[in-house]
Amino acid sequence: MARKKIIAGNWKMNMTPSEAVKLVETLKPLVVNDEVDVVFCVPAIDIIPVVEAAKGSNIQVGAENMYFEEKGAYTGEISPNMLVDAGAKYVVLGHSERREYFAETSESVNKKMLKAFEHGITPIMCCGESLTQREQGITMDWIRQQVKVGFLNVTAEQAKTAVIAYEPIWAIGTGKTATTEQAQEVCAGIRACIAEIYDDATAAAIRIQYGGSVNAKTAPDLFAQADIDGGLVGGASLKEEFGKIVNYK
Ligand code: PGA
C-alpha cells in the first residue's frame, strides 16, 4: 500500500494565540488536499485555539514537545494527557533545536516516544546531522544511532504508525535545502535502518519526512523521491506559501 504523504508545519516559538487563529483562518482554504495528511505543530498555548479554529477542515494539530511523565512536580512541563485532552494528535520529538538549546538527548526522546504511543499520540521524531558530521562522513552513523536509540522498546506495530523527520541541522532556517539526492539518500538509509531493527513491512509503512528550508520551489522534487513521504516545514509554514507546499504536485 502506498504511504500517504504527511506535510507538517513546525511553528516553533511563533504566533500568539490570537495570531494563531488568524493564521489558521488564512491557511484553511489553501491547505485542502485529501491525498496528504496536513498537520500544524504549534506552541502548547496555541493548541486549544488552533484545534477550535481548524474544526471542519483537514488540518490536524500537533504539539512541539511533551514530557514523559504522567503528572506531578515537573514545573513548566506538559503531559501527554494534557495534549490528548487539548486535541493534539501528533507531537514533534527531539527537534535539533530542543537537542541543542534544551539538552534533549536520544534517551529522553526515547522515553517520550514510548509515552506518546501509550497515549495514542503520533510522534514525529526528528534526527539530523551537523555540518561537521556531514563533512566528516559520519552522517549515516550518527542518524542510525539517533533512530536506534529513539526507537528502543518501540514495537513494530507502533513503529509502523510513527513519523521520522530527517532534518540536516545545516539546512534548518538557513535557506540551504539539502539537495534532493542528499535528502533521498539519508531517508532511504533511515528506512533501511528501520528494516534492520524490525522488518521490511515496518520499513515500508513508516513515514519519513524531509525538513530544512523546504519551500514551494523545492517541495515538488523532494516529495517525489521514493523514500520521502512529505516534509516538516518551519519558516514557510507561517505563510500562505504553506498552501503551495501542501499542494506541491
Ligand atoms: P525551516 O525549519 O523550514 O525553517 O528550515 C524546519 C524545521 O526546523 O523543522
CSV table of C-alpha atoms and ligand atoms in Angstrom, one decimal:
chain,number,residue,atom,x,y,z
A,1,MET,CA,0.0,0.0,0.0
A,2,ALA,CA,1.3,3.4,-0.9
A,3,ARG,CA,2.2,5.6,2.0
A,4,LYS,CA,0.1,8.7,2.5
A,5,LYS,CA,2.2,11.8,2.4
A,6,ILE,CA,2.4,13.9,5.6
A,7,ILE,CA,3.2,17.6,5.5
A,8,ALA,CA,3.6,19.2,8.8
A,9,GLY,CA,4.2,22.8,9.8
A,10,ASN,CA,6.5,23.4,12.7
A,11,TRP,CA,5.6,26.9,14.0
A,12,LYS,CA,8.4,26.9,16.6
A,13,MET,CA,8.2,29.8,19.1
A,14,ASN,CA,6.0,31.9,16.8
A,15,MET,CA,2.3,33.1,16.9
A,16,THR,CA,0.4,34.3,20.0
A,17,PRO,CA,-3.0,32.5,20.4
A,18,SER,CA,-4.8,35.3,18.6
A,19,GLU,CA,-2.3,35.4,15.8
A,20,ALA,CA,-2.5,31.6,15.5
A,21,VAL,CA,-6.3,31.8,15.0
A,22,LYS,CA,-5.8,34.3,12.2
A,23,LEU,CA,-3.2,32.2,10.5
A,24,VAL,CA,-5.4,29.1,10.6
A,25,GLU,CA,-8.3,31.1,9.1
A,26,THR,CA,-5.9,32.3,6.3
A,27,LEU,CA,-4.4,28.9,5.6
A,28,LYS,CA,-7.6,26.7,6.0
A,29,PRO,CA,-8.8,27.1,2.4
A,30,LEU,CA,-5.2,26.9,1.0
A,31,VAL,CA,-4.2,23.6,2.6
A,32,VAL,CA,-7.1,21.4,1.3
A,33,ASN,CA,-5.6,18.2,-0.2
A,34,ASP,CA,-7.2,14.9,0.5
A,35,GLU,CA,-4.1,13.0,-0.6
A,36,VAL,CA,-2.0,14.4,2.1
A,37,ASP,CA,-2.1,14.5,5.9
A,38,VAL,CA,-1.8,18.1,6.9
A,39,VAL,CA,-0.6,18.8,10.5
A,40,PHE,CA,0.1,22.1,12.2
A,41,CYS,CA,2.5,21.6,15.1
A,42,VAL,CA,2.1,24.7,17.3
A,43,PRO,CA,3.2,26.1,20.6
A,44,ALA,CA,1.4,24.4,23.5
A,45,ILE,CA,-0.6,27.6,24.4
A,46,ASP,CA,-1.9,27.7,20.8
A,47,ILE,CA,-3.2,24.1,20.7
A,48,ILE,CA,-6.7,24.7,22.0
A,49,PRO,CA,-7.4,27.8,19.9
A,50,VAL,CA,-5.9,26.2,16.8
A,51,VAL,CA,-8.0,23.0,17.3
A,52,GLU,CA,-11.0,25.2,17.6
A,53,ALA,CA,-10.2,27.3,14.5
A,54,ALA,CA,-9.4,24.2,12.4
A,55,LYS,CA,-12.7,22.5,13.1
A,56,GLY,CA,-14.4,21.2,10.0
A,57,SER,CA,-11.1,21.4,8.0
A,58,ASN,CA,-8.5,18.8,7.1
A,59,ILE,CA,-6.0,20.4,9.4
A,60,GLN,CA,-4.8,18.1,12.3
A,61,VAL,CA,-3.0,19.6,15.2
A,62,GLY,CA,0.3,18.6,16.9
A,63,ALA,CA,2.5,19.8,19.7
A,64,GLU,CA,6.2,20.7,19.5
A,65,ASN,CA,7.3,18.9,22.6
A,66,MET,CA,5.9,16.8,25.6
A,67,TYR,CA,7.2,15.4,28.8
A,68,PHE,CA,7.4,11.7,29.5
A,69,GLU,CA,5.8,11.7,33.0
A,70,GLU,CA,2.0,11.4,33.5
A,71,LYS,CA,1.7,14.2,36.0
A,72,GLY,CA,3.3,15.7,39.1
A,73,ALA,CA,6.0,18.1,40.3
A,74,TYR,CA,7.6,19.0,36.9
A,75,THR,CA,7.1,22.7,36.8
A,76,GLY,CA,6.7,24.1,33.3
A,77,GLU,CA,6.2,20.7,31.6
A,78,ILE,CA,3.2,19.4,29.6
A,79,SER,CA,2.0,15.8,29.9
A,80,PRO,CA,0.7,13.5,27.2
A,81,ASN,CA,-2.8,13.6,28.8
A,82,MET,CA,-2.9,17.3,28.5
A,83,LEU,CA,-2.1,17.2,24.8
A,84,VAL,CA,-4.7,14.5,24.2
A,85,ASP,CA,-7.3,16.4,26.1
A,86,ALA,CA,-6.5,19.6,24.2
A,87,GLY,CA,-7.0,17.8,20.9
A,88,ALA,CA,-3.4,17.3,19.7
A,89,LYS,CA,-2.9,14.1,17.6
A,90,TYR,CA,0.9,14.5,16.9
A,91,VAL,CA,4.0,15.6,18.8
A,92,VAL,CA,7.3,16.6,17.4
A,93,LEU,CA,10.0,14.9,19.5
A,94,GLY,CA,13.8,15.5,19.5
A,95,HIS,CA,13.9,18.5,17.2
A,96,SER,CA,17.5,19.7,16.8
A,97,GLU,CA,16.7,23.0,18.5
A,98,ARG,CA,15.5,21.1,21.6
A,99,ARG,CA,18.6,18.9,21.5
A,100,GLU,CA,20.8,22.0,21.2
A,101,TYR,CA,19.2,24.5,23.5
A,102,PHE,CA,17.4,22.3,26.0
A,103,ALA,CA,19.7,19.4,26.4
A,104,GLU,CA,17.4,16.9,24.9
A,105,THR,CA,19.1,13.5,24.3
A,106,SER,CA,18.1,10.5,22.3
A,107,GLU,CA,17.5,8.7,25.6
A,108,SER,CA,14.9,11.3,26.7
A,109,VAL,CA,13.4,11.3,23.2
A,110,ASN,CA,13.0,7.5,23.5
A,111,LYS,CA,11.1,7.9,26.8
A,112,LYS,CA,8.8,10.5,25.2
A,113,MET,CA,8.3,8.2,22.1
A,114,LEU,CA,7.1,5.4,24.4
A,115,LYS,CA,4.7,7.7,26.3
A,116,ALA,CA,3.4,9.2,23.1
A,117,PHE,CA,2.5,5.7,21.7
A,118,GLU,CA,1.0,4.8,25.1
A,119,HIS,CA,-1.4,7.8,24.8
A,120,GLY,CA,-2.2,7.3,21.1
A,121,ILE,CA,-0.3,10.4,20.0
A,122,THR,CA,1.7,10.0,16.8
A,123,PRO,CA,5.4,11.1,17.3
A,124,ILE,CA,7.3,13.0,14.6
A,125,MET,CA,10.8,12.0,15.7
A,126,CYS,CA,13.5,14.3,14.3
A,127,CYS,CA,17.0,13.3,13.5
A,128,GLY,CA,19.8,15.0,11.5
A,129,GLU,CA,23.5,15.7,11.3
A,130,SER,CA,25.5,18.8,11.8
A,131,LEU,CA,27.7,20.3,9.0
A,132,THR,CA,30.8,19.0,10.7
A,133,GLN,CA,29.4,15.5,10.9
A,134,ARG,CA,28.5,15.6,7.2
A,135,GLU,CA,32.0,16.8,6.3
A,136,GLN,CA,33.5,14.0,8.4
A,137,GLY,CA,31.4,11.5,6.5
A,138,ILE,CA,29.6,10.2,9.6
A,139,THR,CA,26.1,11.4,8.7
A,140,MET,CA,24.6,7.9,8.4
A,141,ASP,CA,26.3,6.5,11.5
A,142,TRP,CA,25.0,9.4,13.6
A,143,ILE,CA,21.5,9.2,12.3
A,144,ARG,CA,21.3,5.4,12.7
A,145,GLN,CA,22.3,5.9,16.3
A,146,GLN,CA,19.6,8.6,16.8
A,147,VAL,CA,17.0,6.3,15.2
A,148,LYS,CA,18.1,3.1,17.1
A,149,VAL,CA,18.1,4.8,20.5
A,150,GLY,CA,14.9,6.7,19.7
A,151,PHE,CA,13.0,3.5,18.8
A,152,LEU,CA,14.3,1.4,21.7
A,153,ASN,CA,11.4,-0.8,23.0
A,154,VAL,CA,9.0,0.6,20.5
A,155,THR,CA,7.1,-2.3,19.0
A,156,ALA,CA,6.8,-2.9,15.2
A,157,GLU,CA,3.1,-2.1,15.3
A,158,GLN,CA,3.8,1.2,17.0
A,159,ALA,CA,6.8,2.0,14.7
A,160,LYS,CA,4.5,1.5,11.6
A,161,THR,CA,2.4,4.4,12.7
A,162,ALA,CA,5.4,6.7,13.5
A,163,VAL,CA,6.8,9.6,11.5
A,164,ILE,CA,10.5,10.3,11.3
A,165,ALA,CA,11.7,13.7,10.2
A,166,TYR,CA,15.2,13.8,8.6
A,167,GLU,CA,16.4,17.4,9.2
A,168,PRO,CA,20.1,18.2,8.5
A,169,ILE,CA,20.9,20.8,11.0
A,170,TRP,CA,22.8,22.9,8.5
A,171,ALA,CA,19.7,23.2,6.4
A,172,ILE,CA,17.3,24.4,9.1
A,173,GLY,CA,16.3,28.0,8.8
A,174,THR,CA,19.4,28.7,6.7
A,175,GLY,CA,17.8,28.8,3.2
A,176,LYS,CA,20.1,25.9,2.3
A,177,THR,CA,17.9,22.9,1.4
A,178,ALA,CA,19.7,19.6,1.1
A,179,THR,CA,19.8,18.5,-2.5
A,180,THR,CA,17.1,16.1,-3.5
A,181,GLU,CA,19.8,13.4,-3.8
A,182,GLN,CA,21.2,14.0,-0.3
A,183,ALA,CA,17.7,14.0,1.2
A,184,GLN,CA,16.6,10.9,-0.6
A,185,GLU,CA,19.9,9.1,0.3
A,186,VAL,CA,19.5,9.7,4.0
A,187,CYS,CA,15.8,8.9,4.0
A,188,ALA,CA,16.5,5.6,2.3
A,189,GLY,CA,19.2,4.9,4.9
A,190,ILE,CA,16.7,5.6,7.7
A,191,ARG,CA,14.2,3.2,6.1
A,192,ALA,CA,16.9,0.5,5.8
A,193,CYS,CA,17.7,1.1,9.5
A,194,ILE,CA,14.1,0.5,10.4
A,195,ALA,CA,14.1,-2.7,8.3
A,196,GLU,CA,17.1,-3.9,10.3
A,197,ILE,CA,15.5,-3.1,13.6
A,198,TYR,CA,12.1,-4.5,12.7
A,199,ASP,CA,11.3,-5.9,9.2
A,200,ASP,CA,10.5,-4.9,5.7
A,201,ALA,CA,6.8,-4.4,6.4
A,202,THR,CA,7.5,-1.9,9.1
A,203,ALA,CA,10.1,-0.1,7.0
A,204,ALA,CA,7.5,0.0,4.2
A,205,ALA,CA,4.9,1.5,6.4
A,206,ILE,CA,6.8,4.1,8.4
A,207,ARG,CA,6.6,7.7,7.0
A,208,ILE,CA,9.8,9.6,6.6
A,209,GLN,CA,9.8,13.4,6.1
A,210,TYR,CA,12.5,15.7,5.0
A,211,GLY,CA,12.9,19.1,6.8
A,212,GLY,CA,15.2,22.0,6.4
A,213,SER,CA,14.3,25.1,4.4
A,214,VAL,CA,11.6,23.3,2.4
A,215,ASN,CA,9.7,25.9,0.3
A,216,ALA,CA,7.2,25.9,-2.6
A,217,LYS,CA,10.0,25.6,-5.1
A,218,THR,CA,11.9,22.7,-3.6
A,219,ALA,CA,8.9,20.7,-2.3
A,220,PRO,CA,7.8,19.0,-5.6
A,221,ASP,CA,11.2,17.4,-6.3
A,222,LEU,CA,11.8,16.4,-2.7
A,223,PHE,CA,8.4,14.9,-2.2
A,224,ALA,CA,8.6,12.9,-5.5
A,225,GLN,CA,11.5,10.9,-4.1
A,226,ALA,CA,10.9,7.2,-3.3
A,227,ASP,CA,11.7,7.4,0.4
A,228,ILE,CA,10.5,11.0,1.2
A,229,ASP,CA,6.9,10.9,2.4
A,230,GLY,CA,6.4,14.6,3.0
A,231,GLY,CA,8.0,17.4,4.9
A,232,LEU,CA,8.4,19.1,8.2
A,233,VAL,CA,8.3,22.8,7.4
A,234,GLY,CA,9.4,25.7,9.6
A,235,GLY,CA,9.6,29.2,8.2
A,236,ALA,CA,7.3,28.6,5.2
A,237,SER,CA,4.6,27.1,7.3
A,238,LEU,CA,3.8,30.5,8.7
A,239,LYS,CA,3.0,31.9,5.3
A,240,GLU,CA,0.5,31.4,2.5
A,241,GLU,CA,3.3,29.5,0.8
A,242,PHE,CA,2.4,26.6,3.0
A,243,GLY,CA,-0.7,26.0,0.9
A,244,LYS,CA,1.5,25.6,-2.2
A,245,ILE,CA,3.8,23.2,-0.3
A,246,VAL,CA,0.8,21.1,0.7
A,247,ASN,CA,-0.4,21.2,-3.0
A,248,TYR,CA,3.0,20.5,-4.3
A,249,LYS,CA,2.0,18.5,-7.4
B,1,PGA,P1,12.9,25.5,8.3
B,1,PGA,O1,12.7,24.7,9.7
B,1,PGA,O2,11.9,25.0,7.3
B,1,PGA,O3,12.6,26.9,8.7
B,1,PGA,O4,14.3,25.3,7.9
B,1,PGA,C1,12.4,23.3,9.6
B,1,PGA,C2,12.4,22.7,11.0
B,1,PGA,O5,13.2,23.1,11.8
B,1,PGA,O6,11.5,21.8,11.3
